C-alpha positions as CSV (number, residue, x, y, z in Angstrom):
1,G,100.5,163.3,-85.2
2,K,97.5,162.4,-87.2
3,M,96.4,158.8,-87.6
4,A,95.9,157.6,-91.1
5,A,92.3,156.7,-91.9
6,A,91.7,153.0,-92.6
7,A,91.0,152.2,-96.2
8,S,87.5,151.1,-96.8
9,P,86.7,147.9,-98.8
10,A,85.3,150.2,-101.5
11,D,88.8,151.7,-102.0
12,A,90.4,148.3,-102.5
13,L,91.6,147.5,-106.0
14,P,89.5,144.9,-107.8
15,L,91.1,141.6,-108.3
16,F,90.6,141.7,-112.1
17,D,90.5,144.9,-114.1
18,L,89.6,143.2,-117.4
19,F,88.9,139.7,-118.9
20,I,89.7,139.2,-122.6
21,D,89.5,136.0,-124.7
22,L,91.6,136.6,-127.8
23,P,91.9,134.6,-131.0
24,Y,95.4,134.2,-132.5
25,P,96.1,137.4,-134.5
26,A,96.4,135.4,-137.7
27,S,93.0,133.7,-137.3
28,D,90.6,134.3,-140.1
29,S,87.6,135.6,-138.1
30,S,85.4,135.6,-141.2
31,K,85.5,131.8,-141.3
32,I,85.2,129.5,-138.2
33,H,86.9,131.5,-135.5
34,A,85.1,133.5,-132.9
35,P,86.0,137.2,-132.4
36,P,87.6,138.5,-129.2
37,V,85.4,138.4,-126.1
38,V,85.8,141.3,-123.7
39,L,84.2,141.3,-120.3
40,P,84.8,144.7,-118.5
41,P,84.3,144.8,-114.7
42,P,81.1,146.1,-113.2
43,T,83.0,149.1,-111.6
44,P,84.9,151.8,-113.6
45,S,88.4,150.8,-114.5
46,T,91.0,152.9,-116.3
47,A,92.6,149.7,-117.6
48,A,89.3,148.4,-119.0
49,D,88.5,151.7,-120.6
50,E,91.8,151.9,-122.4
51,L,92.2,148.2,-123.4
52,K,88.7,147.1,-124.4
53,S,88.8,149.0,-127.7
54,G,90.3,147.6,-130.9
55,N,93.7,149.2,-130.4
56,G,93.9,148.1,-126.8
57,I,93.0,144.5,-127.8
58,A,95.7,144.6,-130.4
59,R,98.3,145.8,-127.8
60,V,97.3,142.9,-125.5
61,A,97.4,140.4,-128.4
62,R,101.1,141.3,-129.0
63,F,101.9,140.2,-125.5
64,A,99.6,137.1,-125.5
65,F,101.2,135.9,-128.8
66,P,104.7,137.3,-128.9
67,E,105.8,135.0,-131.8
68,H,103.3,136.5,-134.2
69,D,104.9,138.8,-136.8
70,D,102.5,141.2,-138.6
71,G,104.9,141.8,-141.5
72,A,105.4,138.1,-142.2
73,Y,101.6,137.5,-141.9
74,A,100.9,140.3,-144.4
75,G,103.1,138.5,-146.9
76,E,101.5,135.2,-146.1
77,L,98.0,136.7,-146.8
78,Q,99.1,138.0,-150.2
79,R,100.4,134.5,-151.2
80,Q,97.3,132.9,-149.9
81,K,95.1,135.3,-151.8
82,A,97.1,134.7,-155.0
83,V,96.7,130.9,-154.7
84,E,92.9,131.3,-154.0
85,Q,92.5,133.5,-157.1
86,A,94.6,131.2,-159.3
87,T,92.8,128.0,-158.2
88,G,89.3,129.4,-157.2
89,V,89.5,127.4,-154.0
90,S,89.5,128.8,-150.5
91,G,90.0,126.2,-147.7
92,G,89.0,128.4,-144.8
93,L,92.1,127.4,-142.9
94,N,95.6,128.8,-142.7
95,R,98.9,127.4,-141.4
96,H,98.1,128.8,-137.9
97,D,95.1,126.3,-137.6
98,V,96.5,123.2,-136.0
99,Y,95.4,119.8,-134.7
100,M,95.6,119.1,-131.0
101,Q,98.6,116.8,-131.3
102,N,100.5,119.6,-133.1
103,Y,99.7,122.3,-130.4
104,V,102.9,123.3,-128.8
105,F,102.3,126.8,-127.3
106,A,103.3,127.6,-123.8
107,S,100.1,127.7,-121.7
108,H,100.9,130.4,-119.2
109,L,102.6,133.8,-119.8
110,T,102.7,137.0,-117.8
111,F,103.5,140.6,-119.0
112,A,103.6,144.1,-117.7
113,M,102.2,147.1,-119.6
114,Q,102.1,150.8,-119.0
115,L,98.8,152.6,-119.7
116,S,98.6,156.1,-121.3
117,N,98.1,157.6,-117.8
118,G,101.4,156.1,-116.6
119,S,100.0,153.4,-114.4
120,K,101.2,149.8,-114.7
121,I,99.1,146.8,-115.3
122,F,99.9,143.1,-115.3
123,G,98.5,140.5,-117.7
124,H,98.2,136.8,-117.0
125,V,97.7,134.7,-120.1
126,R,96.7,131.1,-120.7
127,R,96.8,130.0,-124.2
128,Y,94.5,127.2,-125.2
129,L,93.1,125.4,-128.2
130,P,89.3,125.6,-128.3
131,S,87.0,122.8,-129.4
132,H,86.2,122.6,-133.1
133,P,82.8,124.0,-134.1
134,D,81.9,120.7,-135.7
135,A,83.0,118.5,-132.8
136,K,82.4,120.4,-129.6
137,T,82.8,117.5,-127.2
138,R,86.0,116.3,-128.7
139,H,89.3,118.2,-128.5
140,D,91.2,115.7,-130.7
141,V,89.1,116.4,-133.9
142,G,89.7,119.2,-136.4
143,R,92.1,122.0,-137.1
144,R,91.6,125.3,-135.3
145,S,93.5,128.3,-134.2
146,A,94.8,128.9,-130.7
147,R,93.2,131.5,-128.4
148,A,94.4,133.2,-125.2
149,I,92.5,134.0,-122.0
150,V,93.9,137.2,-120.5
151,L,93.3,138.5,-117.0
152,I,94.4,142.1,-116.5
153,T,95.1,143.3,-113.0
154,R,96.9,146.1,-111.1
155,H,98.2,143.6,-108.5
156,V,101.8,142.6,-108.6
157,G,102.8,138.9,-108.3
158,G,100.4,136.1,-107.5
159,D,101.5,134.0,-110.5
160,A,100.3,130.7,-108.9
161,F,96.9,132.3,-108.0
162,F,96.4,133.7,-111.4
163,A,97.5,130.5,-113.1
164,S,94.8,128.7,-111.0
165,A,92.2,131.3,-111.9
166,L,93.1,130.9,-115.6
167,K,92.8,127.1,-115.4
168,T,89.3,127.5,-113.8
169,I,88.2,129.9,-116.6
170,D,89.6,127.4,-119.2
171,A,87.5,124.7,-117.5
172,L,84.4,126.9,-117.7
173,F,85.0,127.4,-121.4
174,S,85.3,123.6,-121.9
175,L,82.1,123.0,-120.0
176,A,80.3,125.7,-122.0
177,S,81.5,124.2,-125.3
178,A,80.5,120.7,-124.3
179,T,77.0,121.9,-123.3
180,S,76.6,124.3,-126.2
181,T,76.1,127.3,-123.9
182,S,77.7,130.7,-123.6
183,P,80.6,130.8,-121.1
184,Q,80.2,134.6,-120.6
185,G,77.8,134.4,-117.7
186,P,79.8,131.9,-115.6
187,V,83.1,133.6,-116.5
188,R,81.7,137.0,-115.5
189,D,80.4,135.6,-112.2
190,F,83.8,134.0,-111.5
191,C,85.8,137.1,-112.3
192,Y,83.6,139.8,-110.8
193,G,80.9,138.0,-108.8
């Protein structure tokens, strides 16, 4: 019979198909919270193409923050707006902004998702509480909303490896915050370099 041709390194799947840093869905991005950060891979990726848009990011956010309820949050926004109109005061915070000692989210989650072309992808999520914009070197100061680092891959398993990779990225974020630099370059180098 015929011998199968050996796969070349160029045919191998990339380790990460997409990196996303998401704010909690109930964060008020118009105030002190940073918008989502999406770092697509240097090579074409179906997963990155489908998920880096607004609808794709919203799909991933539902897995990264499964406790969030859009309907309940819509009602909360209406009540908050009524209070702001009645009092003329806007605090710039909501009940989803917490102090470090009240932060109780699970730090590592995994999920599987099917893309529109039928292929499966796997997400590894690490939720974290970023530093406050007014106290970048101290994590114990100020209320802020949780965020999630999400690594999208087509590789099955590897939970311990991906948990370690997420911890490393979280450390890169902390270092960048403490030095007032952008983490995007180091994170891109770590994920795709």
